[in-house]
Short mmCIF file of C-alpha atoms in Angstrom, two decimals:
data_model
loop_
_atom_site.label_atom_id
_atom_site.label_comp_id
_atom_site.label_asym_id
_atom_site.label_seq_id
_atom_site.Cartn_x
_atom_site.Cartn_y
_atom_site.Cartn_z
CA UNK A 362 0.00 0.00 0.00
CA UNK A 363 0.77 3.66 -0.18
CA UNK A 364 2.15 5.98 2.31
CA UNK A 365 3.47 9.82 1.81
CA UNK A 366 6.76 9.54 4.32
CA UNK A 367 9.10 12.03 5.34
CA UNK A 368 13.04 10.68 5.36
CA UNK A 369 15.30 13.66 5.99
CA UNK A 370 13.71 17.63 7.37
CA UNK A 371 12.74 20.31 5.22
CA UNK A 372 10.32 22.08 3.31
CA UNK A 373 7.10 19.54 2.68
CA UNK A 374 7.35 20.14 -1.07
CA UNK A 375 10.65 19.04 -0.99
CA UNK A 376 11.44 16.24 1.16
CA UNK A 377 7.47 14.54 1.35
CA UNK A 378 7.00 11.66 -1.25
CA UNK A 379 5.06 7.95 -1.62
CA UNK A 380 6.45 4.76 -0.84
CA UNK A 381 5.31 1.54 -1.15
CA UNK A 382 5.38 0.21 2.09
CA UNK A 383 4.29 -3.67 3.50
CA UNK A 384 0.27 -4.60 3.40
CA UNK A 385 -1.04 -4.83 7.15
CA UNK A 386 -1.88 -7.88 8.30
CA UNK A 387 -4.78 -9.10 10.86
CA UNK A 388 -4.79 -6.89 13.59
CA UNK A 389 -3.71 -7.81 16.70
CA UNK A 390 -6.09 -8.22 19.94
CA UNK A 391 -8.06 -4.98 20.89
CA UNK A 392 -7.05 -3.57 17.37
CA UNK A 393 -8.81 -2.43 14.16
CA UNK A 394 -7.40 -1.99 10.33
CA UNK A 395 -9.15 0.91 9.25
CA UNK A 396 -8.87 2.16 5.55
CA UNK A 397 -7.90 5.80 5.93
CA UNK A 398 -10.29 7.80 3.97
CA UNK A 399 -9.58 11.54 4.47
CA UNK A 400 -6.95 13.01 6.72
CA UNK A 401 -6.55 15.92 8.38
CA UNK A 402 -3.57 18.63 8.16
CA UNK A 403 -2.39 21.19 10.77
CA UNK A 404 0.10 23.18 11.56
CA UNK A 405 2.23 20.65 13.69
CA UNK A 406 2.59 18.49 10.67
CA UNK A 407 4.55 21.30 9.06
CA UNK A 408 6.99 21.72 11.77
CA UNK A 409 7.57 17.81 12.15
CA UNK A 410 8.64 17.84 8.89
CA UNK A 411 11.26 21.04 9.57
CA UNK A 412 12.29 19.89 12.76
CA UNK A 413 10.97 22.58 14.27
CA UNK A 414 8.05 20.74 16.56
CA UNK A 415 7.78 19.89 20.14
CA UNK A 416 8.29 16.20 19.71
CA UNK A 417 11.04 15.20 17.66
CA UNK A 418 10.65 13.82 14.39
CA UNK A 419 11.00 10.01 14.26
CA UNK A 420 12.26 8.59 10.04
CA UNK A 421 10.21 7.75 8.53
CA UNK A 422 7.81 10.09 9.53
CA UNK A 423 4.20 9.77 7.80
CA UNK A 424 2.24 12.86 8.30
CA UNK A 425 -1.33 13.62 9.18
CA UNK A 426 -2.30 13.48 13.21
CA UNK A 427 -6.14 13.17 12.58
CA UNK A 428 -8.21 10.31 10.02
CA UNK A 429 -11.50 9.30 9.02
CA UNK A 430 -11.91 5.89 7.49
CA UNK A 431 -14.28 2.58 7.86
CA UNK A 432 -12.89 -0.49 9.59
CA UNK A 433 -11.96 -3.18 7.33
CA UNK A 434 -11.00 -6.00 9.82
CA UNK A 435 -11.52 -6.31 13.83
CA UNK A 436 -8.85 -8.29 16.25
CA UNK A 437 -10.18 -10.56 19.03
CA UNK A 438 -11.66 -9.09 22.23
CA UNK A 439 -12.98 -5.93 20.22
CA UNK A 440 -16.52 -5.97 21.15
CA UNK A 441 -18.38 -2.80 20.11
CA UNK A 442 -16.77 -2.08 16.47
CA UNK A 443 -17.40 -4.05 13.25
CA UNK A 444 -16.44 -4.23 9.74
CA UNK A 445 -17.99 -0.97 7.79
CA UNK A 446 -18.23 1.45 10.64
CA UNK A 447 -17.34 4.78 9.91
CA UNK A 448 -14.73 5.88 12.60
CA UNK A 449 -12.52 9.42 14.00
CA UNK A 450 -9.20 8.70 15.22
CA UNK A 451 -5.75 11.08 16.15
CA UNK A 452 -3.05 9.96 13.94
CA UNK A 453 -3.80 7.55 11.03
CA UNK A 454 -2.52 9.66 8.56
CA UNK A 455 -1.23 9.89 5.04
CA UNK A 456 -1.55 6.22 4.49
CA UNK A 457 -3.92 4.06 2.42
CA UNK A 458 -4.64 1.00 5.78
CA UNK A 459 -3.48 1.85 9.54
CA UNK A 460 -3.94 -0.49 12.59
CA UNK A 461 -5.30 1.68 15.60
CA UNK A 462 -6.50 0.58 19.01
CA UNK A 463 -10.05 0.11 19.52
CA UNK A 464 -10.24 2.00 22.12
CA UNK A 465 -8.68 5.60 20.47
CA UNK A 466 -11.47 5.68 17.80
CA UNK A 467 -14.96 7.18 17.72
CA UNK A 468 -17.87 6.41 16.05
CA UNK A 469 -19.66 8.68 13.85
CA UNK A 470 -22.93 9.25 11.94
CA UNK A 471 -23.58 8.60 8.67
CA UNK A 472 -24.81 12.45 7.95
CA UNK A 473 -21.31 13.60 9.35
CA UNK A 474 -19.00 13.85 5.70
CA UNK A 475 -15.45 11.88 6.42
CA UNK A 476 -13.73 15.51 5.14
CA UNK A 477 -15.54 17.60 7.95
CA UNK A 478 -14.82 14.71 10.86
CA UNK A 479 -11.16 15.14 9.39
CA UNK A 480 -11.40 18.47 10.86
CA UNK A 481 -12.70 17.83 14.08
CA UNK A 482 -9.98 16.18 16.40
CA UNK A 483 -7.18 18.21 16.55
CA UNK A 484 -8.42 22.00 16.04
CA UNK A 485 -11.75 20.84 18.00
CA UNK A 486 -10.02 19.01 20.89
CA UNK A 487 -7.30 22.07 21.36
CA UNK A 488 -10.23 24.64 21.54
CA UNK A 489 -11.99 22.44 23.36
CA UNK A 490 -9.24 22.37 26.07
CA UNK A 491 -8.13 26.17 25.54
CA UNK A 492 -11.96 27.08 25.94
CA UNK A 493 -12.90 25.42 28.48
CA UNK A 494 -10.03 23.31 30.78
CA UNK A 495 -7.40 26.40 30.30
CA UNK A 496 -9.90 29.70 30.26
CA UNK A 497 -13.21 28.45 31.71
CA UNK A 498 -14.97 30.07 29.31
CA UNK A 499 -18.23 31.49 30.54
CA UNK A 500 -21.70 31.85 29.13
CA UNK A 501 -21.76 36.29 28.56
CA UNK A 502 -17.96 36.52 28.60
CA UNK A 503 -16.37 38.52 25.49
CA UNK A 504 -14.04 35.97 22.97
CA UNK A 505 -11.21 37.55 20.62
CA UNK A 506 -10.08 35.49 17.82
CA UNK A 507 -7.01 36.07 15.41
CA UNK A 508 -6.38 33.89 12.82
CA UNK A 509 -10.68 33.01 12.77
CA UNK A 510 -10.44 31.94 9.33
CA UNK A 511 -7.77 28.90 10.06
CA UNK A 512 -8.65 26.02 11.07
CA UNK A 513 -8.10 26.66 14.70
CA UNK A 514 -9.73 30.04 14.68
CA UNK A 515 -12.62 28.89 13.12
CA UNK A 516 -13.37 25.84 15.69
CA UNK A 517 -12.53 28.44 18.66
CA UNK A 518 -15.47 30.74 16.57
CA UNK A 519 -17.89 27.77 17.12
CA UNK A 520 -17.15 26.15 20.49
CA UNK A 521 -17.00 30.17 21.52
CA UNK A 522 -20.98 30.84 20.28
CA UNK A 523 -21.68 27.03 21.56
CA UNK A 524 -21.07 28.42 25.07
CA UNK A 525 -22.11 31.53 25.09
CA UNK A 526 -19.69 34.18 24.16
CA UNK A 527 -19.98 36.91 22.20
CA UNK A 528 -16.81 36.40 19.72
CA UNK A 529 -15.11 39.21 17.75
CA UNK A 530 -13.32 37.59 15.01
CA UNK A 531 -9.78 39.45 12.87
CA UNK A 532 -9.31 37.96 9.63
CA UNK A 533 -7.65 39.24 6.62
CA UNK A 534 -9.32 39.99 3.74
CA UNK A 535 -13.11 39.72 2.49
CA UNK A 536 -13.14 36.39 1.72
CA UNK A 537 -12.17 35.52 5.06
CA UNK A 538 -13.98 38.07 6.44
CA UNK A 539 -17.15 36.89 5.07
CA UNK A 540 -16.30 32.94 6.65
CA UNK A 541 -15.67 34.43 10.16
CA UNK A 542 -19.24 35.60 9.90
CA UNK A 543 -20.63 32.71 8.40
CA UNK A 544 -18.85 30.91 11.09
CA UNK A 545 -21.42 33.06 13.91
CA UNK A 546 -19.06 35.58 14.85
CA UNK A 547 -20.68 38.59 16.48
CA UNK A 548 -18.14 41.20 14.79
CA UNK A 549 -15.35 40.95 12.01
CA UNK A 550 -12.42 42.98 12.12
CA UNK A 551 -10.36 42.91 8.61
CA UNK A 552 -6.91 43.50 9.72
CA UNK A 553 -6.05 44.74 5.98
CA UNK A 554 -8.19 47.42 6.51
CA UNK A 555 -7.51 48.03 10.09
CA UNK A 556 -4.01 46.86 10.98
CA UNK A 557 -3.65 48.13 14.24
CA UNK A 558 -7.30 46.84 15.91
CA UNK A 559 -6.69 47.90 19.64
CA UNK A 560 -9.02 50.70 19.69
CA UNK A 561 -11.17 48.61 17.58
CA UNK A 562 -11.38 45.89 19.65
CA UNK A 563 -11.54 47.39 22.52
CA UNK A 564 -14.43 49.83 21.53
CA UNK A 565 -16.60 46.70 20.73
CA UNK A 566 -15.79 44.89 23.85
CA UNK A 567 -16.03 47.66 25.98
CA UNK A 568 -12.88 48.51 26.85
CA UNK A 569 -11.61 44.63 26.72
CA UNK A 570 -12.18 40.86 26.03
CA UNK A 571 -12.08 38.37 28.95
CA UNK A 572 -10.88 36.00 26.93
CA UNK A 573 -8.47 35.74 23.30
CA UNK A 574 -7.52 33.01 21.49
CA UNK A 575 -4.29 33.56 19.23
CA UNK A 576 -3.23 30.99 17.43
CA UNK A 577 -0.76 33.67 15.39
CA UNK A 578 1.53 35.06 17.84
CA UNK A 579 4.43 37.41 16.40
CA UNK A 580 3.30 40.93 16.35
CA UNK A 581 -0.14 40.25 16.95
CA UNK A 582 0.27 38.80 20.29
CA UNK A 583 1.07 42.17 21.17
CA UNK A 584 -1.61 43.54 19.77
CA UNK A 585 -3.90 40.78 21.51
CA UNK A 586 -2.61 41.40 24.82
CA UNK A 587 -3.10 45.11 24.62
CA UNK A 588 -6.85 44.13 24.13
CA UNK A 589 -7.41 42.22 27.29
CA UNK A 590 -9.65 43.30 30.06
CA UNK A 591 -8.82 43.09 33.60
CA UNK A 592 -8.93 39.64 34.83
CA UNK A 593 -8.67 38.31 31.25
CA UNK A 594 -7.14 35.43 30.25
CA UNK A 595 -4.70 35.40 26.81
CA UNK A 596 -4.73 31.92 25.34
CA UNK A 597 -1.18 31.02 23.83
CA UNK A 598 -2.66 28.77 21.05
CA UNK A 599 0.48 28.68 18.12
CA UNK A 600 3.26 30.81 16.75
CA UNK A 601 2.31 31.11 12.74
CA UNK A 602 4.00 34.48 12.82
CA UNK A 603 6.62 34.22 15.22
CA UNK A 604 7.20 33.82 19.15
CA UNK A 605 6.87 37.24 20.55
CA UNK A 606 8.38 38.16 24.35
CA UNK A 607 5.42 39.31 26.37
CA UNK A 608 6.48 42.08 28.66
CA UNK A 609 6.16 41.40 32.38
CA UNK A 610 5.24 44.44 33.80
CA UNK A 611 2.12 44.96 31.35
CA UNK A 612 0.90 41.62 32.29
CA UNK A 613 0.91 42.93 35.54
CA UNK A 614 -0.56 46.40 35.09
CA UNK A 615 -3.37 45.13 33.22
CA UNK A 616 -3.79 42.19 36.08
CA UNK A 617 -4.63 39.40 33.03
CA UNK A 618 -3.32 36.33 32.94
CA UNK A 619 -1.39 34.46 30.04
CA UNK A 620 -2.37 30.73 29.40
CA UNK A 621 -0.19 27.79 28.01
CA UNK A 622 -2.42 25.50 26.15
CA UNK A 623 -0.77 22.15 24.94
CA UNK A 624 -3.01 20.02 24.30
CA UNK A 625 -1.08 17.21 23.25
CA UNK A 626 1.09 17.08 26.66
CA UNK A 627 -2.64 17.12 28.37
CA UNK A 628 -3.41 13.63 26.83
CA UNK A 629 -0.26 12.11 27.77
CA UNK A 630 -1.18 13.53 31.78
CA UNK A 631 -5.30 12.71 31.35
CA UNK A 632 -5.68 10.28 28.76
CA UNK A 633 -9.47 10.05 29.77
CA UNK A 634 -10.06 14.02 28.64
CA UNK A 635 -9.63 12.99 24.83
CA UNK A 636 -13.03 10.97 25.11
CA UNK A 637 -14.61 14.05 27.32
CA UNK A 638 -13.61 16.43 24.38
CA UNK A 639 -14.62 14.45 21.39
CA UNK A 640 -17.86 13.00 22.93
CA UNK A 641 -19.18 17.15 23.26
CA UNK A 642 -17.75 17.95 20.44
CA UNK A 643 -19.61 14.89 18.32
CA UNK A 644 -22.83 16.13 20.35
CA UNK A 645 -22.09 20.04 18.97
CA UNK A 646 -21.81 18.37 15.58
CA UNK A 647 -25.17 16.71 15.88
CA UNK A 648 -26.87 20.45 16.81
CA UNK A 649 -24.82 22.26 13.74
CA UNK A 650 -23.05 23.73 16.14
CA UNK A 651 -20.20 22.36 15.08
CA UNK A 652 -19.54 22.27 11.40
CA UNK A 653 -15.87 22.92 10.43
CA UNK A 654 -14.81 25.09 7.58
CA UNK A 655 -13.15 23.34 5.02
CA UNK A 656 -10.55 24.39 2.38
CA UNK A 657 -11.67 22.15 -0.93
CA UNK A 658 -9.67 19.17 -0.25
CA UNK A 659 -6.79 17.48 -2.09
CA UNK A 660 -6.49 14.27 -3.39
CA UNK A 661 -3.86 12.04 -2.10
CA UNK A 662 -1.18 12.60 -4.59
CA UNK A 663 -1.37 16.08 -3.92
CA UNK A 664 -0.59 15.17 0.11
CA UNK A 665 2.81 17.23 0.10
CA UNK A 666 1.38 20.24 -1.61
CA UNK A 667 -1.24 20.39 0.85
CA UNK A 668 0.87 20.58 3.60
CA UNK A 669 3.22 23.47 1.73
CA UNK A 670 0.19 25.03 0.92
CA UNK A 671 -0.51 25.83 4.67
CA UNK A 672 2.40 26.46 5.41
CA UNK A 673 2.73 28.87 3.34
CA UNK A 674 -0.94 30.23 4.18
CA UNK A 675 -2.29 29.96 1.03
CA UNK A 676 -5.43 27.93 2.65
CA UNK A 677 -8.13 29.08 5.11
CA UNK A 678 -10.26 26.76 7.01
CA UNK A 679 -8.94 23.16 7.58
CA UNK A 680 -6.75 21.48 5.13
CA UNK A 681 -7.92 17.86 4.74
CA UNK A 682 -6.07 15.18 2.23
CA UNK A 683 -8.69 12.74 0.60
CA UNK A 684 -7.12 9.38 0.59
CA UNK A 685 -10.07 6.80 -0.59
#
């Protein structure tokens, strides 16, 4: 079967290609083989393949950390799956068959599309966390979102409305402009037209959000933290733009508070949150709350240009990779 695989770093484009690589065979107890239908991309997968993420890059690497696909064979002791189910999972990936535990995959319905489920783990289950573990998001409070057209910033627009926030939304650009407020945002800034939007934001929030949710950083970090209210709560979501250096005595001044969220290190310390997170999120889904915004997909021999593609932000929404 086919797999896109990563041997030495770089630039996706560049080092990304498709190998032939060994047929599974039956899965082992409490496993499934599940043929990987779409796959979703993020961010992460472009630094794995720079060397420039968290967790070091293991050769060879296969992108994609979130799949959709229908089991095609069940191992012994696997009780509550069968052949032709339609299933979620984190990691999968760029690959045509993957063996996954049982256990690490969730159903879903038949009127939920395999490209919009691809969207759902990762940018769903890290605004799930930033909203709600990290922020405590409540019903009333005031939501800033950079970056609301990404994939991200458009899940943190949804689960944001889905509890009660009024969200302002900065995007770039009409196009994008015009999603964030598809997406249910209560107010759009267009940082084209409006490249500094402190006063902005703050005249529409009142004088400041309680919570933002950057998943830029860089230079509008700064921009975000001179927006929060007292008491607020900054979310540090990504660095697309850059890691700024947050200065101290502001923080202080303004008496807000500035929030790691990693996600991925949460699993690893409460392995049981994953099923909390995708179990609401799957509920949302059922409500049209939650309905991701998707880039038009690729097809799988496009799976390295995809990934170049956002990281070079050429994309808006979620980039998702259908594979069969």
């Amino acid at each position: 079967m086919r797999a896109w695989q990563l041997h030495e770093l770089g630039d996706p484009i560049d080092k990304l290609a498709v190998h032939e690589i060994d047929d599974l065979g039956p899965p082992t107890p409490g496993m499934v083989n599940v043929a990987i239908e779409a796959v979703g991309i993020a961010f992460p997968d472009v630094l794995q393949c720079r060397g420039q993420y968290q967790v070091k890059t293991v050769f060879p690497h296969t992108p994609g950390g979130e799949s959709v696909g229908r089991i095609i064979e069940v191992g012994d002791g696997v009780a509550d799956l069968e052949v032709g189910d339609r299933v979620m999972m984190l990691g999968g990936g760029l690959v045509e068959q993957v063996e996954v535990a049982a256990s690490g995959v969730w159903k879903l319905p038949d009127s939920f599309s395999s490209v919009k489920a691809a969207a759902v783990p990762v940018n769903y289950g890290t605004t799930w966390f930033a909203l709600h573990d990290r922020a405590h998001l409540a019903s009333g409070e005031t939501l800033l979102v950079t970056g609301a057209a990404g994939g991200t910033g458009s899940a943190a627009i949804q689960l944001g409305k889905a509890a009660g926030a009024r969200v302002i939304a900065v995007a770039g650009g009409d196009e994008k402009v015009a999603q964030a407020r598809a997406l249910g945002a209560d107010e759009v800034i267009d940082h084209h037209d409006t490249p500094d939007f402190v006063d902005a934001v703050r005249d529409l929030s009142g004088g400041g959000v309680d919570v933002a949710y950057d998943p830029v950083g860089g230079d509008t970090m700064h921009q975000v933290r001179r927006c929060m209210a007292w008491d607020g709560r900054l979310l540090v979501i990504g660095f697309v733009a850059g890691i700024p250096d947050l200065p101290a005595n502001h923080i202080l001044l303004k008496n807000y508070s500035v929030v790691g969220v990693h996600w991925g290190a949460s699993l690893g310390r409460d392995p049981e949150s994953l099923g909390r997170q995708m179990t609401s999120v799957l509920e949302l889904a059922g409500t049209g709350a939650v309905d991701p915004l998707i880039y038009p997909p690729y097809d799988f021999a496009a799976g390295a240009r995809a990934i170049q593609d956002l990281a070079e932000r050429k994309t808006w929404g979620k980039v998702v990779v259908e594979v069969g």
